[in-house]
XYZ file of C-alpha atoms in Angstrom:
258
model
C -71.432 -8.735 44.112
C -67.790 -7.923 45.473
C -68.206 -3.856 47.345
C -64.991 -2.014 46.428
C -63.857 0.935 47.361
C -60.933 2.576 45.711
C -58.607 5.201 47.297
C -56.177 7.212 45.359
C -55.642 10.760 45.606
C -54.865 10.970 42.004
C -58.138 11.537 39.846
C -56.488 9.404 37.039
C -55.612 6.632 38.964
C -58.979 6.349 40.299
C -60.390 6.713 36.855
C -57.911 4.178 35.633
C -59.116 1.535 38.237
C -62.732 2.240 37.764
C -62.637 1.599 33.786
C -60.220 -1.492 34.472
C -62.710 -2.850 37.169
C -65.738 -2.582 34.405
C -64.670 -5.875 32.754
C -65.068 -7.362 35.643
C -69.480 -7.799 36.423
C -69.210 -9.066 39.480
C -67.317 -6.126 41.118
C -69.269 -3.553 41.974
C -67.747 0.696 43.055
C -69.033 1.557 46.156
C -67.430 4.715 46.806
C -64.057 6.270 44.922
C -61.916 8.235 47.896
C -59.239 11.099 47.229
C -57.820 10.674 51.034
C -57.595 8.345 54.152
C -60.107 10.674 55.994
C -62.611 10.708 53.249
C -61.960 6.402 52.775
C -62.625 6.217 56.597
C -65.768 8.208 56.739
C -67.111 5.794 53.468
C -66.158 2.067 55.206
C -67.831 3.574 58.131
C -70.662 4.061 56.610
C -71.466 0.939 54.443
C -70.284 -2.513 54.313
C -66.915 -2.547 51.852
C -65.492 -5.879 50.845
C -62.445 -4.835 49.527
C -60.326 -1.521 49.492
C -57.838 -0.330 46.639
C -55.282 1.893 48.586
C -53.201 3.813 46.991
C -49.553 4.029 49.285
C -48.362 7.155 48.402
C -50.740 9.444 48.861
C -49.935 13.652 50.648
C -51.227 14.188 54.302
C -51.812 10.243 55.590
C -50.423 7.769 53.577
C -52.585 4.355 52.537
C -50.937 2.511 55.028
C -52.029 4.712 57.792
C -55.587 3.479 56.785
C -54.086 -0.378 56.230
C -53.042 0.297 60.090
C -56.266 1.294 61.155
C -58.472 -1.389 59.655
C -56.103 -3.858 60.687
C -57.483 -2.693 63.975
C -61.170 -3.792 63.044
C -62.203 -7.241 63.801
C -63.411 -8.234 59.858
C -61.901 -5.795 58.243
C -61.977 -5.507 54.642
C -59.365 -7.459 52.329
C -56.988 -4.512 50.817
C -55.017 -4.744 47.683
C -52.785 -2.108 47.886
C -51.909 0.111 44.592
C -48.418 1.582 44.774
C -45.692 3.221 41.775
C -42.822 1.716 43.947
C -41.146 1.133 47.635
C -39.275 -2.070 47.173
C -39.731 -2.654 50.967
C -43.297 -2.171 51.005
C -43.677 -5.121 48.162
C -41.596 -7.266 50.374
C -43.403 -6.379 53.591
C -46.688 -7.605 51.378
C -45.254 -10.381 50.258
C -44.326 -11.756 53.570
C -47.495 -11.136 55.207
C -49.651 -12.544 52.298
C -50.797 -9.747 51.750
C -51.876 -8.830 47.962
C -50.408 -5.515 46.060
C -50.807 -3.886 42.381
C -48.386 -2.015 40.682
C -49.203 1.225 38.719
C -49.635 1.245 35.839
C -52.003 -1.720 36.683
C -52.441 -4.524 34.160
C -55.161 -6.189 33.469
C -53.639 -9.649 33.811
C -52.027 -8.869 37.313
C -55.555 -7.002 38.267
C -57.612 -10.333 36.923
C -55.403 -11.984 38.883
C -55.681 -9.949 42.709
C -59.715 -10.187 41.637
C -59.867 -13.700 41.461
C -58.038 -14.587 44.865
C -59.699 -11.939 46.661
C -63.197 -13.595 45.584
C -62.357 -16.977 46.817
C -61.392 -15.387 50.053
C -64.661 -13.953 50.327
C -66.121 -16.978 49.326
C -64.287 -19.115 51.394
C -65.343 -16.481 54.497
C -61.406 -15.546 55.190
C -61.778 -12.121 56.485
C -61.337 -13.093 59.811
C -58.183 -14.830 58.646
C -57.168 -12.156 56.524
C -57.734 -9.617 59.598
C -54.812 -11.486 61.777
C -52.367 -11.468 58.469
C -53.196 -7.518 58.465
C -52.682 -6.886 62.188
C -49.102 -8.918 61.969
C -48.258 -6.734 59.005
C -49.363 -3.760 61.151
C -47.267 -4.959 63.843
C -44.162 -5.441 62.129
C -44.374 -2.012 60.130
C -41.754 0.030 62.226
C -39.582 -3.152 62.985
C -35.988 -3.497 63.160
C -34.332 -6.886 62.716
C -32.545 -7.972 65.664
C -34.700 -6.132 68.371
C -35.724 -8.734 70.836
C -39.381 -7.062 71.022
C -40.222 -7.512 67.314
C -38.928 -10.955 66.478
C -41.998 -12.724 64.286
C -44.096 -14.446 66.898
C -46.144 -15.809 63.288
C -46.217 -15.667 59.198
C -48.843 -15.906 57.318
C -49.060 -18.266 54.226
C -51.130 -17.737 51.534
C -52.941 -20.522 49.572
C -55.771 -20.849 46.786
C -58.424 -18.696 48.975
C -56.851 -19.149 52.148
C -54.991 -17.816 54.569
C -53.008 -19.775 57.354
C -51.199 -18.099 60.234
C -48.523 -20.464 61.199
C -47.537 -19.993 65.181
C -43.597 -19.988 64.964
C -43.903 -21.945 68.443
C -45.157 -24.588 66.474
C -42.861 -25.002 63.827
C -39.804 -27.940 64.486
C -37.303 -26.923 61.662
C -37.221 -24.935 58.989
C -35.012 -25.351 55.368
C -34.755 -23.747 52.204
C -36.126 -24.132 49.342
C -34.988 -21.925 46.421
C -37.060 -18.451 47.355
C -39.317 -20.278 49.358
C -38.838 -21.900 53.129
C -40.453 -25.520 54.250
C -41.869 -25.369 57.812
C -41.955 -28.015 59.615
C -45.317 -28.313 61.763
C -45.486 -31.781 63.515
C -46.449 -34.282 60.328
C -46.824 -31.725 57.720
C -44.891 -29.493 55.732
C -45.928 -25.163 55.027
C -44.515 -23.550 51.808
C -43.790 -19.793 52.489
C -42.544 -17.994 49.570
C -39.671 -15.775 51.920
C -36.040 -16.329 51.359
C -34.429 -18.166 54.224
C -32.188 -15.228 55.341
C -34.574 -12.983 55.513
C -36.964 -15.403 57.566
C -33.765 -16.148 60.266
C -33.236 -12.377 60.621
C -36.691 -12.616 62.679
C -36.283 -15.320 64.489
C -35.355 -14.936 68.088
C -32.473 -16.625 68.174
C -32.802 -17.917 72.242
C -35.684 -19.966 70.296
C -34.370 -21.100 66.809
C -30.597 -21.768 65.882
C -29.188 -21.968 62.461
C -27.970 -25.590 61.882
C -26.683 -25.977 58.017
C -26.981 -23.581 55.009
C -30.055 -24.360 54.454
C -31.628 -25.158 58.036
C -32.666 -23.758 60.937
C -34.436 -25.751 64.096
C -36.033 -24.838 67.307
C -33.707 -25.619 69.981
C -35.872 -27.053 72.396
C -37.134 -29.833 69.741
C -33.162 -31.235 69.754
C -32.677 -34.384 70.964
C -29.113 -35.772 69.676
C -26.368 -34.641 68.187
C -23.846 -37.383 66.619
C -21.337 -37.741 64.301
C -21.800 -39.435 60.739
C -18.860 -39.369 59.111
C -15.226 -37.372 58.274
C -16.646 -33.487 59.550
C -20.742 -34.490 59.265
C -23.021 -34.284 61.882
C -26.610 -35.624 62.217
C -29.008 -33.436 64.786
C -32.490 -35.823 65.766
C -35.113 -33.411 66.986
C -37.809 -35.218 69.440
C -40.298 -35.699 66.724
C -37.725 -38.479 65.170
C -37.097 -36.372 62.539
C -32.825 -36.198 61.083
C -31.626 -32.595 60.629
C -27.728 -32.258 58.704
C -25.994 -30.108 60.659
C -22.515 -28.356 58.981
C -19.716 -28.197 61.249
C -19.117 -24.701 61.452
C -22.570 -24.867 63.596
C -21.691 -27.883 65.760
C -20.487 -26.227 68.625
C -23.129 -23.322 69.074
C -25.535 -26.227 68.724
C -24.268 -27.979 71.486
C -24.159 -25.205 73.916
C -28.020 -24.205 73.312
C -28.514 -27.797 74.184
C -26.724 -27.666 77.351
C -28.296 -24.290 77.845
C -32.039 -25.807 77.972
């Protein structure tokens, strides 16, 4: 059985959640909260596999409780239940982190029940618990503030979640809504736009190359010319890189800046 708590200061929505979560045997209610205090006192005193928070919610907001269990070292997987906040979804999305939105449907809901249970299955909290703490970390951030540029992402697969150490990753290029990272002989899917990815990257570490890719400046090796206005950037791992010309010059002084 799957332990879920759900946490919405609106009786309805509670009500709403608890009927939905009937068609569903293996899920079991261990507690309905109407406030972050109230959800506190309940995961402290039982074992809670997974929490439905409700964001907006008067006196402390859900993700003042998201904060503080991202503090715990297995912390419960949360699938956060909000009517809006664009940014919010994003911030989810980026972290791998898994939302509902209100009103909930059952094909979305099926959907946020099944990967949870392979992450318990799989034994991910652990995992889970560093994708919460980097969401937790990057809550008040401002892009462009050398203190909060992404040191990680988290990627989500079928049950899994990987933290990827940005100090790993070689290059980086676009694909559609998603990025490639490069990490030695394999490649990471992230679904994150490209711009929004570069607009956490300290740039002393990573340098836009091309439209659609970025590199880590101390994995260049050569720059050379190819042809009428193309350039060809070969980072240590062997690996070929286009580079457009508008970049060629800020490329080469991070090179001689090493």
């Amino acid at each position: 059985m799957v332990r879920a708590l759900i946490v919405d200061d609106e009786e309805p929505g509670r009500v709403n959640l608890r009927y939905a979560l009937a068609d569903h045997p293996r899920w079991q209610i261990a507690g309905e909260c109407p406030s972050v205090a109230a959800a506190q006192a309940c995961i402290a005193a039982q074992d809670i596999d997974v929490v439905f928070l409700d964001i907006q919610m008067p006196g402390d907001s859900g993700l003042v409780l998201a904060r503080a269990l991202a503090g715990l070292a297995n912390p419960p997987l949360v699938i956060f239940v909000t009517a809006h906040n664009a940014f919010a979804l994003e911030a989810f999305e980026v972290h791998a982190l898994d939302y509902l939105l209100k009103p909930v449907h059952d094909a979305r809901l099926a959907a946020a029940l099944a990967r949870a249970e392979a992450m318990l299955e799989l034994r991910q909290r652990p995992a889970y618990g560093a994708a919460l703490r980097a969401w937790a970390d990057a809550g008040d951030e401002r892009p462009g503030t050398p203190e909060r540029y992404w040191q990680q992402v988290s990627v989500r697969s079928v049950g899994r979640i990987e933290c990827i150490r940005l100090g790993d990753v070689d290059w980086i290029e676009t694909c559609g809504n998603y990025v490639s990272l490069h990490v030695a002989a394999r490649k990471v899917m992230h679904r994150l736009p490209l711009s929004r990815l570069l607009a956490h990257l300290d740039p002393a570490c990573f340098l836009r190359v091309h439209r659609g890719a970025v590199v880590r400046t101390s994995q260049a090796a050569n720059l050379e010319a190819v042809g009428d206005g193309a350039w060809r950037l070969t980072l240590r791992s062997g690996v070929h890189v286009a580079v457009s010309e508008r970049y060629v010059e800020a490329l080469r002084a991070a090179m001689r800046e090493r």
